[in-house]
Amino acid sequence: MATAGTGQLAGIGARPIPEFDGVHDVWPRGERLRAVREAASAYKERFKAQGRVHAVKSVDIAAAPYPVKYAFHNAVSVPSLPLISMINRMIVVQYEDFDGRARTLVFEPTVPDGSAEAPFYRNLQKMMDKVPGGKVLERTVLRYYAEPGDVLRRLGLAPDDIDFCTFDHLHVQDPRMILGSTEVIEGESAPRGPLFGGARMLVHRRELATLQSLHPMQWAWYVDGGLDGVDPARFVTFDGDIELGPGVTLLWTPGHTDGNHSLALNTPDGVWVSSENGISLDNWQPELSRIPGVRRYHRNFGREVCPNANTLEDSLDQYDSMVKEKTLADRCKADPRWLQILPSTELAPWKRFWPVVPTYVHGGIGYGEIKGGRR
């Protein structure tokens, strides 16, 4: 499978971002953080000057359980339920690429049936099935809102309206559910067809390579066999940071996974960033957090972010990546204390999980009018 170099990026109307060239290789690590921050600041000025996306709309897909100890790097300092819920959001973005072609991108089109097959969630389900009251607990932490196909119909889109889809990383994602497969998935009676017509999946080269050859420390979070029968031509792989068109960028934000990338959008209210490096604004702005222990984590360790830490492939890189995101994001118009960061899966603001509830929630994002038939 070829990696998208400059020529291949041009074929999809995209291009690399020179401001970030080499910053993730700077040594020592304190200098790297400084280089990342400076590059993000320089790129932000050019990014905003290039233009805005045509339209964007986020829609909730499902809420799933997640351990509190991972969510805030073990910072929570009071007794709480061991599990909270995170709400996954699918974001539909319409923009023009650098060749002027109308494009529609779907970010985070999670199919819950696929995610349930990741070893972590398979094992959690087995535990819930065994413990007394497990079904009650399951109803407490699980909720389904819509399937990705339902979201398209709700927004007036057909599968063939979609050009590209992408995930910030492939934890608990099954590409077969999105791109289709020539092989029958276990438990099903026929091969799956593509969810989004001829859409291609944009994925960082390192992220796809991880799914192709898992390390035991990564295994629990990826769906085994998720690439079986998937046409390799359905992927567009890339290195580093790329911009898809004026107002829409995929930032390489390594650390949570080697190939993690974040979505950055320029809108009428300024720049928004979305990823799962954190699951609430408390992760990016712990100094403002009311979750017990998170502000103390910030003070005691002198850290300006509190990473989402279910995997620590490189915690220093993840820290730098969250600073990269913070530098790109603009301040919220409704409350300028908070940044316009929309976690791709966000801590549910449900009182049942008190005191582990987000201090501030944007609740979604929407600008312009999503329209079908733009191709």
mmCIF file of C-alpha atoms in Angstrom, residues 6-371:
data_model
loop_
_atom_site.group_PDB
_atom_site.id
_atom_site.type_symbol
_atom_site.label_atom_id
_atom_site.label_comp_id
_atom_site.label_asym_id
_atom_site.label_seq_id
_atom_site.Cartn_x
_atom_site.Cartn_y
_atom_site.Cartn_z
ATOM 1 C CA THR A 6 2.902 15.115 -2.193
ATOM 2 C CA GLY A 7 1.678 13.810 -5.557
ATOM 3 C CA GLN A 8 -0.909 11.479 -4.061
ATOM 4 C CA LEU A 9 -2.135 14.157 -1.688
ATOM 5 C CA ALA A 10 -2.590 16.431 -4.675
ATOM 6 C CA GLY A 11 -4.791 13.719 -6.187
ATOM 7 C CA ILE A 12 -7.308 14.232 -3.374
ATOM 8 C CA GLY A 13 -6.895 17.996 -3.362
ATOM 9 C CA ALA A 14 -4.799 17.964 -0.173
ATOM 10 C CA ARG A 15 -1.254 18.966 0.738
ATOM 11 C CA PRO A 16 1.316 18.584 3.525
ATOM 12 C CA ILE A 17 1.885 21.244 6.191
ATOM 13 C CA PRO A 18 5.491 22.471 6.124
ATOM 14 C CA GLU A 19 5.325 24.312 9.465
ATOM 15 C CA PHE A 20 5.492 20.998 11.342
ATOM 16 C CA ASP A 21 8.340 19.428 9.379
ATOM 17 C CA GLY A 22 10.796 17.866 11.822
ATOM 18 C CA VAL A 23 9.277 19.219 15.045
ATOM 19 C CA HIS A 24 8.515 15.753 16.421
ATOM 20 C CA ASP A 25 12.192 14.810 15.996
ATOM 21 C CA VAL A 26 13.632 17.739 17.978
ATOM 22 C CA TRP A 27 15.780 16.726 20.956
ATOM 23 C CA PRO A 28 15.914 17.115 23.945
ATOM 24 C CA ARG A 29 12.266 16.751 24.858
ATOM 25 C CA GLY A 30 11.863 20.169 26.440
ATOM 26 C CA GLU A 31 13.055 21.714 23.191
ATOM 27 C CA ARG A 32 10.621 19.512 21.257
ATOM 28 C CA LEU A 33 7.657 20.823 23.234
ATOM 29 C CA ARG A 34 8.806 24.371 22.538
ATOM 30 C CA ALA A 35 9.189 23.573 18.821
ATOM 31 C CA VAL A 36 5.703 22.022 18.652
ATOM 32 C CA ARG A 37 4.144 25.058 20.323
ATOM 33 C CA GLU A 38 5.936 27.518 18.047
ATOM 34 C CA ALA A 39 5.064 25.560 14.892
ATOM 35 C CA ALA A 40 1.401 25.336 15.900
ATOM 36 C CA SER A 41 1.276 29.070 16.547
ATOM 37 C CA ALA A 42 2.833 29.812 13.146
ATOM 38 C CA TYR A 43 0.529 27.422 11.316
ATOM 39 C CA LYS A 44 -2.578 28.758 13.044
ATOM 40 C CA GLU A 45 -2.078 32.178 11.472
ATOM 41 C CA ARG A 46 -1.840 30.726 7.953
ATOM 42 C CA PHE A 47 -4.613 28.191 8.564
ATOM 43 C CA LYS A 48 -7.116 30.861 9.548
ATOM 44 C CA ALA A 49 -6.140 33.115 6.647
ATOM 45 C CA GLN A 50 -6.840 30.368 4.076
ATOM 46 C CA GLY A 51 -10.592 30.256 4.678
ATOM 47 C CA ARG A 52 -13.364 28.345 6.429
ATOM 48 C CA VAL A 53 -15.226 25.097 5.962
ATOM 49 C CA HIS A 54 -18.564 25.297 4.136
ATOM 50 C CA ALA A 55 -20.568 23.475 6.824
ATOM 51 C CA VAL A 56 -20.069 21.181 9.815
ATOM 52 C CA LYS A 57 -22.434 19.207 12.029
ATOM 53 C CA SER A 58 -21.782 16.800 14.908
ATOM 54 C CA VAL A 59 -24.256 14.089 15.930
ATOM 55 C CA ASP A 60 -24.047 11.761 18.950
ATOM 56 C CA ILE A 61 -23.670 8.048 18.101
ATOM 57 C CA ALA A 62 -23.404 6.092 21.356
ATOM 58 C CA ALA A 63 -22.286 6.247 24.977
ATOM 59 C CA ALA A 64 -19.959 3.487 26.152
ATOM 60 C CA PRO A 65 -18.267 2.662 29.489
ATOM 61 C CA TYR A 66 -14.708 3.700 30.270
ATOM 62 C CA PRO A 67 -12.561 3.329 33.405
ATOM 63 C CA VAL A 68 -12.118 6.485 35.486
ATOM 64 C CA LYS A 69 -8.482 5.553 36.186
ATOM 65 C CA TYR A 70 -7.677 5.918 32.471
ATOM 66 C CA ALA A 71 -9.738 9.027 31.810
ATOM 67 C CA PHE A 72 -7.612 11.385 33.926
ATOM 68 C CA HIS A 73 -4.274 9.567 34.290
ATOM 69 C CA ASN A 74 -5.241 8.304 37.777
ATOM 70 C CA ALA A 75 -5.702 11.902 38.961
ATOM 71 C CA VAL A 76 -9.218 11.514 40.468
ATOM 72 C CA SER A 77 -8.661 11.679 44.215
ATOM 73 C CA VAL A 78 -12.026 10.714 45.752
ATOM 74 C CA PRO A 79 -14.036 7.477 45.728
ATOM 75 C CA SER A 80 -16.170 7.212 42.606
ATOM 76 C CA LEU A 81 -17.786 4.646 40.362
ATOM 77 C CA PRO A 82 -15.020 2.723 38.555
ATOM 78 C CA LEU A 83 -16.675 3.376 35.189
ATOM 79 C CA ILE A 84 -17.975 6.523 33.543
ATOM 80 C CA SER A 85 -19.524 6.866 30.089
ATOM 81 C CA MET A 86 -18.049 8.533 27.033
ATOM 82 C CA ILE A 87 -20.276 9.800 24.208
ATOM 83 C CA ASN A 88 -18.926 9.220 20.714
ATOM 84 C CA ARG A 89 -19.721 11.938 18.179
ATOM 85 C CA MET A 90 -19.684 11.664 14.406
ATOM 86 C CA ILE A 91 -18.775 14.932 12.672
ATOM 87 C CA VAL A 92 -19.747 15.662 9.072
ATOM 88 C CA VAL A 93 -17.647 18.338 7.360
ATOM 89 C CA GLN A 94 -18.277 19.917 3.964
ATOM 90 C CA TYR A 95 -15.500 21.928 2.356
ATOM 91 C CA GLU A 96 -13.767 22.694 -0.928
ATOM 92 C CA ASP A 97 -10.391 21.072 -1.515
ATOM 93 C CA PHE A 98 -7.409 22.991 -2.859
ATOM 94 C CA ASP A 99 -8.535 22.240 -6.425
ATOM 95 C CA GLY A 100 -11.951 23.772 -5.721
ATOM 96 C CA ARG A 101 -13.844 20.448 -5.635
ATOM 97 C CA ALA A 102 -16.734 20.113 -3.193
ATOM 98 C CA ARG A 103 -15.921 17.449 -0.605
ATOM 99 C CA THR A 104 -17.712 15.756 2.286
ATOM 100 C CA LEU A 105 -15.705 14.206 5.119
ATOM 101 C CA VAL A 106 -17.083 12.032 7.928
ATOM 102 C CA PHE A 107 -15.024 12.038 11.125
ATOM 103 C CA GLU A 108 -15.527 9.262 13.720
ATOM 104 C CA PRO A 109 -18.312 7.172 12.085
ATOM 105 C CA THR A 110 -18.223 4.570 14.861
ATOM 106 C CA VAL A 111 -20.311 1.423 14.357
ATOM 107 C CA PRO A 112 -21.046 0.197 17.914
ATOM 108 C CA ASP A 113 -21.304 -3.479 16.902
ATOM 109 C CA GLY A 114 -17.731 -3.334 15.651
ATOM 110 C CA SER A 115 -16.379 -1.537 18.710
ATOM 111 C CA ALA A 116 -17.908 -4.171 21.005
ATOM 112 C CA GLU A 117 -15.510 -6.725 19.498
ATOM 113 C CA ALA A 118 -12.342 -4.998 20.724
ATOM 114 C CA PRO A 119 -10.809 -7.263 23.422
ATOM 115 C CA PHE A 120 -11.155 -4.611 26.137
ATOM 116 C CA TYR A 121 -14.906 -4.294 25.590
ATOM 117 C CA ARG A 122 -15.380 -8.026 25.023
ATOM 118 C CA ASN A 123 -13.780 -8.732 28.390
ATOM 119 C CA LEU A 124 -15.749 -5.965 30.098
ATOM 120 C CA GLN A 125 -18.986 -7.428 28.738
ATOM 121 C CA LYS A 126 -18.058 -10.876 30.086
ATOM 122 C CA MET A 127 -17.428 -9.351 33.506
ATOM 123 C CA MET A 128 -20.775 -7.513 33.477
ATOM 124 C CA ASP A 129 -22.559 -10.724 32.512
ATOM 125 C CA LYS A 130 -21.097 -12.502 35.545
ATOM 126 C CA VAL A 131 -21.429 -9.979 38.380
ATOM 127 C CA PRO A 132 -24.692 -9.532 40.314
ATOM 128 C CA GLY A 133 -26.509 -6.478 39.018
ATOM 129 C CA GLY A 134 -24.377 -6.434 35.891
ATOM 130 C CA LYS A 135 -27.339 -5.773 33.624
ATOM 131 C CA VAL A 136 -28.349 -2.790 35.730
ATOM 132 C CA LEU A 137 -24.795 -1.449 35.491
ATOM 133 C CA GLU A 138 -24.860 -1.994 31.742
ATOM 134 C CA ARG A 139 -27.996 0.126 31.412
ATOM 135 C CA THR A 140 -26.264 2.807 33.493
ATOM 136 C CA VAL A 141 -23.246 3.175 31.218
ATOM 137 C CA LEU A 142 -24.557 2.235 27.746
ATOM 138 C CA ARG A 143 -26.779 4.298 25.496
ATOM 139 C CA TYR A 144 -27.364 4.221 21.736
ATOM 140 C CA TYR A 145 -28.415 7.322 19.813
ATOM 141 C CA ALA A 146 -27.910 6.651 16.097
ATOM 142 C CA GLU A 147 -25.968 4.534 13.617
ATOM 143 C CA PRO A 148 -23.739 6.383 11.109
ATOM 144 C CA GLY A 149 -26.118 5.541 8.263
ATOM 145 C CA ASP A 150 -29.013 7.023 10.250
ATOM 146 C CA VAL A 151 -27.012 10.212 10.720
ATOM 147 C CA LEU A 152 -26.519 10.577 6.968
ATOM 148 C CA ARG A 153 -30.230 10.233 6.303
ATOM 149 C CA ARG A 154 -31.021 12.705 9.074
ATOM 150 C CA LEU A 155 -28.712 15.234 7.422
ATOM 151 C CA GLY A 156 -30.124 14.637 3.948
ATOM 152 C CA LEU A 157 -27.064 12.804 2.649
ATOM 153 C CA ALA A 158 -26.743 9.613 0.629
ATOM 154 C CA PRO A 159 -23.781 7.208 0.977
ATOM 155 C CA ASP A 160 -22.419 8.338 -2.385
ATOM 156 C CA ASP A 161 -22.240 11.937 -1.111
ATOM 157 C CA ILE A 162 -19.294 10.980 1.112
ATOM 158 C CA ASP A 163 -15.771 11.409 -0.269
ATOM 159 C CA PHE A 164 -13.698 10.517 2.777
ATOM 160 C CA CYS A 165 -14.026 9.140 6.278
ATOM 161 C CA THR A 166 -11.461 9.091 9.062
ATOM 162 C CA PHE A 167 -10.932 8.322 12.751
ATOM 163 C CA ASP A 168 -8.480 10.110 15.008
ATOM 164 C CA HIS A 169 -7.099 6.609 15.689
ATOM 165 C CA LEU A 170 -8.328 3.047 15.218
ATOM 166 C CA HIS A 171 -8.876 1.984 18.826
ATOM 167 C CA VAL A 172 -12.072 -0.130 18.960
ATOM 168 C CA GLN A 173 -12.786 0.551 15.274
ATOM 169 C CA ASP A 174 -13.515 -2.139 12.668
ATOM 170 C CA PRO A 175 -12.706 -0.830 9.162
ATOM 171 C CA ARG A 176 -14.757 -3.675 7.653
ATOM 172 C CA MET A 177 -17.897 -2.056 9.051
ATOM 173 C CA ILE A 178 -17.128 1.134 7.128
ATOM 174 C CA LEU A 179 -15.325 0.081 3.966
ATOM 175 C CA GLY A 180 -16.904 -3.322 3.429
ATOM 176 C CA SER A 181 -15.198 -6.703 3.153
ATOM 177 C CA THR A 182 -15.046 -9.610 0.732
ATOM 178 C CA GLU A 183 -15.037 -11.969 3.733
ATOM 179 C CA VAL A 184 -17.944 -12.783 6.037
ATOM 180 C CA ILE A 185 -17.525 -11.321 9.509
ATOM 181 C CA GLU A 186 -17.977 -13.893 12.264
ATOM 182 C CA GLY A 187 -21.621 -14.104 13.309
ATOM 183 C CA GLU A 188 -22.927 -12.608 10.054
ATOM 184 C CA SER A 189 -24.354 -14.391 7.013
ATOM 185 C CA ALA A 190 -22.913 -12.389 4.112
ATOM 186 C CA PRO A 191 -20.007 -10.046 3.369
ATOM 187 C CA ARG A 192 -20.538 -6.432 4.404
ATOM 188 C CA GLY A 193 -20.913 -3.777 1.762
ATOM 189 C CA PRO A 194 -19.379 -0.315 2.157
ATOM 190 C CA LEU A 195 -21.246 2.061 4.436
ATOM 191 C CA PHE A 196 -20.334 5.185 2.483
ATOM 192 C CA GLY A 197 -20.358 4.083 -1.153
ATOM 193 C CA GLY A 198 -16.949 4.661 -2.731
ATOM 194 C CA ALA A 199 -15.591 6.817 0.102
ATOM 195 C CA ARG A 200 -11.960 6.221 1.053
ATOM 196 C CA MET A 201 -10.584 6.147 4.589
ATOM 197 C CA LEU A 202 -7.860 8.653 5.445
ATOM 198 C CA VAL A 203 -5.467 7.080 7.943
ATOM 199 C CA HIS A 204 -1.992 7.906 9.157
ATOM 200 C CA ARG A 205 0.511 5.366 7.846
ATOM 201 C CA ARG A 206 1.665 4.474 11.378
ATOM 202 C CA GLU A 207 -1.886 3.885 12.590
ATOM 203 C CA LEU A 208 -2.699 1.477 9.777
ATOM 204 C CA ALA A 209 0.631 -0.310 10.294
ATOM 205 C CA THR A 210 -0.214 -0.710 13.988
ATOM 206 C CA LEU A 211 -3.460 -2.515 13.119
ATOM 207 C CA GLN A 212 -1.531 -4.720 10.686
ATOM 208 C CA SER A 213 1.032 -5.752 13.337
ATOM 209 C CA LEU A 214 -0.097 -5.249 16.928
ATOM 210 C CA HIS A 215 2.229 -5.133 19.910
ATOM 211 C CA PRO A 216 0.838 -6.917 23.018
ATOM 212 C CA MET A 217 0.619 -3.546 24.810
ATOM 213 C CA GLN A 218 -1.696 -2.316 22.036
ATOM 214 C CA TRP A 219 -3.722 -5.476 21.443
ATOM 215 C CA ALA A 220 -6.654 -4.970 23.837
ATOM 216 C CA TRP A 221 -7.805 -1.789 22.114
ATOM 217 C CA TYR A 222 -7.882 -2.911 18.477
ATOM 218 C CA VAL A 223 -10.397 -5.142 16.686
ATOM 219 C CA ASP A 224 -8.748 -8.399 15.657
ATOM 220 C CA GLY A 225 -9.262 -9.105 11.954
ATOM 221 C CA GLY A 226 -10.547 -5.599 11.304
ATOM 222 C CA LEU A 227 -8.711 -5.490 7.965
ATOM 223 C CA ASP A 228 -9.714 -8.951 6.705
ATOM 224 C CA GLY A 229 -11.141 -8.745 3.205
ATOM 225 C CA VAL A 230 -10.871 -4.947 3.010
ATOM 226 C CA ASP A 231 -9.612 -3.630 -0.330
ATOM 227 C CA PRO A 232 -6.286 -1.835 0.388
ATOM 228 C CA ALA A 233 -7.169 0.707 -2.315
ATOM 229 C CA ARG A 234 -9.930 2.000 -0.029
ATOM 230 C CA PHE A 235 -7.293 3.575 2.234
ATOM 231 C CA VAL A 236 -5.457 6.830 1.652
ATOM 232 C CA THR A 237 -2.448 6.723 3.959
ATOM 233 C CA PHE A 238 -0.352 9.743 4.824
ATOM 234 C CA ASP A 239 2.575 10.828 6.976
ATOM 235 C CA GLY A 240 2.759 13.811 9.285
ATOM 236 C CA ASP A 241 0.246 16.666 9.099
ATOM 237 C CA ILE A 242 -1.974 17.356 6.085
ATOM 238 C CA GLU A 243 -4.547 19.976 5.151
ATOM 239 C CA LEU A 244 -7.485 18.759 3.069
ATOM 240 C CA GLY A 245 -8.675 22.181 1.962
ATOM 241 C CA PRO A 246 -9.155 25.702 3.313
ATOM 242 C CA GLY A 247 -10.433 25.399 6.855
ATOM 243 C CA VAL A 248 -9.908 21.640 7.406
ATOM 244 C CA THR A 249 -6.733 19.929 8.585
ATOM 245 C CA LEU A 250 -5.638 16.580 9.998
ATOM 246 C CA LEU A 251 -2.934 17.269 12.579
ATOM 247 C CA TRP A 252 -0.541 14.440 13.435
ATOM 248 C CA THR A 253 -0.828 14.166 17.221
ATOM 249 C CA PRO A 254 1.209 11.087 18.205
ATOM 250 C CA GLY A 255 1.419 9.648 21.690
ATOM 251 C CA HIS A 256 -1.976 8.164 22.508
ATOM 252 C CA THR A 257 -1.181 6.000 19.488
ATOM 253 C CA ASP A 258 1.713 6.289 17.047
ATOM 254 C CA GLY A 259 -0.589 7.383 14.223
ATOM 255 C CA ASN A 260 -3.092 9.477 16.152
ATOM 256 C CA HIS A 261 -4.350 12.535 14.293
ATOM 257 C CA SER A 262 -6.734 15.338 15.223
ATOM 258 C CA LEU A 263 -9.307 17.236 13.201
ATOM 259 C CA ALA A 264 -8.941 21.024 13.060
ATOM 260 C CA LEU A 265 -11.663 23.192 11.528
ATOM 261 C CA ASN A 266 -11.838 26.916 10.854
ATOM 262 C CA THR A 267 -15.412 28.149 11.372
ATOM 263 C CA PRO A 268 -17.197 31.502 11.777
ATOM 264 C CA ASP A 269 -16.337 31.266 15.496
ATOM 265 C CA GLY A 270 -12.691 30.451 14.861
ATOM 266 C CA VAL A 271 -10.756 27.209 15.126
ATOM 267 C CA TRP A 272 -12.137 24.005 16.646
ATOM 268 C CA VAL A 273 -10.047 20.901 17.324
ATOM 269 C CA SER A 274 -11.358 17.374 17.946
ATOM 270 C CA SER A 275 -9.560 14.240 19.172
ATOM 271 C CA GLU A 276 -9.550 11.678 21.979
ATOM 272 C CA ASN A 277 -6.303 12.799 23.578
ATOM 273 C CA GLY A 278 -8.687 13.893 26.306
ATOM 274 C CA ILE A 279 -12.309 13.015 27.039
ATOM 275 C CA SER A 280 -13.323 16.398 28.440
ATOM 276 C CA LEU A 281 -12.058 19.939 28.474
ATOM 277 C CA ASP A 282 -10.775 19.132 31.974
ATOM 278 C CA ASN A 283 -7.990 17.112 30.289
ATOM 279 C CA TRP A 284 -6.765 20.083 28.257
ATOM 280 C CA GLN A 285 -7.431 22.743 30.918
ATOM 281 C CA PRO A 286 -6.947 21.004 34.281
ATOM 282 C CA GLU A 287 -6.351 24.329 36.021
ATOM 283 C CA LEU A 288 -10.094 25.037 35.583
ATOM 284 C CA SER A 289 -11.325 21.554 36.512
ATOM 285 C CA ARG A 290 -13.781 20.868 39.329
ATOM 286 C CA ILE A 291 -13.228 17.098 39.113
ATOM 287 C CA PRO A 292 -11.545 16.229 42.434
ATOM 288 C CA GLY A 293 -7.830 15.674 41.946
ATOM 289 C CA VAL A 294 -7.464 16.985 38.401
ATOM 290 C CA ARG A 295 -6.541 20.550 39.382
ATOM 291 C CA ARG A 296 -4.172 19.150 42.000
ATOM 292 C CA TYR A 297 -2.571 16.988 39.273
ATOM 293 C CA HIS A 298 -1.944 20.203 37.359
ATOM 294 C CA ARG A 299 -0.444 21.973 40.392
ATOM 295 C CA ASN A 300 1.597 19.124 41.867
ATOM 296 C CA PHE A 301 3.213 17.986 38.638
ATOM 297 C CA GLY A 302 3.406 21.342 36.860
ATOM 298 C CA ARG A 303 1.547 19.930 33.847
ATOM 299 C CA GLU A 304 -0.714 22.043 31.663
ATOM 300 C CA VAL A 305 -2.632 18.986 30.398
ATOM 301 C CA CYS A 306 -3.905 15.751 31.958
ATOM 302 C CA PRO A 307 -3.842 13.053 29.251
ATOM 303 C CA ASN A 308 -6.425 10.387 28.545
ATOM 304 C CA ALA A 309 -4.204 7.469 29.488
ATOM 305 C CA ASN A 310 -5.676 4.084 28.586
ATOM 306 C CA THR A 311 -2.537 3.496 26.509
ATOM 307 C CA LEU A 312 0.789 5.156 27.120
ATOM 308 C CA GLU A 313 2.593 4.444 23.873
ATOM 309 C CA ASP A 314 4.488 7.670 24.466
ATOM 310 C CA SER A 315 3.127 9.914 27.202
ATOM 311 C CA LEU A 316 5.566 12.739 26.425
ATOM 312 C CA ASP A 317 4.471 12.783 22.796
ATOM 313 C CA GLN A 318 0.818 12.794 23.862
ATOM 314 C CA TYR A 319 1.496 15.746 26.154
ATOM 315 C CA ASP A 320 3.142 17.644 23.277
ATOM 316 C CA SER A 321 0.238 16.750 20.986
ATOM 317 C CA MET A 322 -2.312 18.125 23.435
ATOM 318 C CA VAL A 323 -0.323 21.364 23.605
ATOM 319 C CA LYS A 324 -0.354 21.410 19.795
ATOM 320 C CA GLU A 325 -4.159 21.124 19.906
ATOM 321 C CA LYS A 326 -4.489 23.810 22.589
ATOM 322 C CA THR A 327 -2.360 26.210 20.577
ATOM 323 C CA LEU A 328 -4.511 25.769 17.450
ATOM 324 C CA ALA A 329 -7.896 26.026 19.194
ATOM 325 C CA ASP A 330 -9.588 29.402 19.667
ATOM 326 C CA ARG A 331 -11.431 30.582 22.755
ATOM 327 C CA CYS A 332 -15.112 29.791 23.162
ATOM 328 C CA LYS A 333 -17.420 32.719 22.457
ATOM 329 C CA ALA A 334 -19.932 31.662 25.143
ATOM 330 C CA ASP A 335 -17.241 31.442 27.849
ATOM 331 C CA PRO A 336 -13.759 32.653 26.832
ATOM 332 C CA ARG A 337 -12.106 30.757 29.670
ATOM 333 C CA TRP A 338 -12.574 27.563 27.669
ATOM 334 C CA LEU A 339 -10.978 26.441 24.432
ATOM 335 C CA GLN A 340 -12.917 25.248 21.397
ATOM 336 C CA ILE A 341 -11.879 21.637 21.776
ATOM 337 C CA LEU A 342 -14.568 19.029 21.142
ATOM 338 C CA PRO A 343 -13.466 15.591 22.368
ATOM 339 C CA SER A 344 -14.251 12.960 19.743
ATOM 340 C CA THR A 345 -15.572 10.883 22.636
ATOM 341 C CA GLU A 346 -16.655 13.051 25.549
ATOM 342 C CA LEU A 347 -17.276 12.352 29.217
ATOM 343 C CA ALA A 348 -21.044 12.184 29.654
ATOM 344 C CA PRO A 349 -22.386 15.030 31.843
ATOM 345 C CA TRP A 350 -24.630 12.656 33.786
ATOM 346 C CA LYS A 351 -25.232 13.266 37.506
ATOM 347 C CA ARG A 352 -25.051 9.502 38.188
ATOM 348 C CA PHE A 353 -21.257 9.750 37.787
ATOM 349 C CA TRP A 354 -20.799 12.718 40.144
ATOM 350 C CA PRO A 355 -18.231 13.996 41.018
ATOM 351 C CA VAL A 356 -16.562 12.740 37.803
ATOM 352 C CA VAL A 357 -18.541 14.996 35.480
ATOM 353 C CA PRO A 358 -17.136 17.516 32.998
ATOM 354 C CA THR A 359 -16.658 21.032 34.311
ATOM 355 C CA TYR A 360 -17.737 22.529 30.971
ATOM 356 C CA VAL A 361 -19.375 20.922 27.923
ATOM 357 C CA HIS A 362 -19.728 22.387 24.432
ATOM 358 C CA GLY A 363 -22.363 19.767 23.583
ATOM 359 C CA GLY A 364 -21.575 19.582 19.886
ATOM 360 C CA ILE A 365 -20.794 21.785 16.930
ATOM 361 C CA GLY A 366 -22.815 23.061 13.971
ATOM 362 C CA TYR A 367 -22.207 25.698 11.278
ATOM 363 C CA GLY A 368 -23.777 26.249 7.873
ATOM 364 C CA GLU A 369 -26.091 23.784 6.125
ATOM 365 C CA ILE A 370 -25.027 20.245 5.235
ATOM 366 C CA LYS A 371 -26.256 19.525 1.692
#
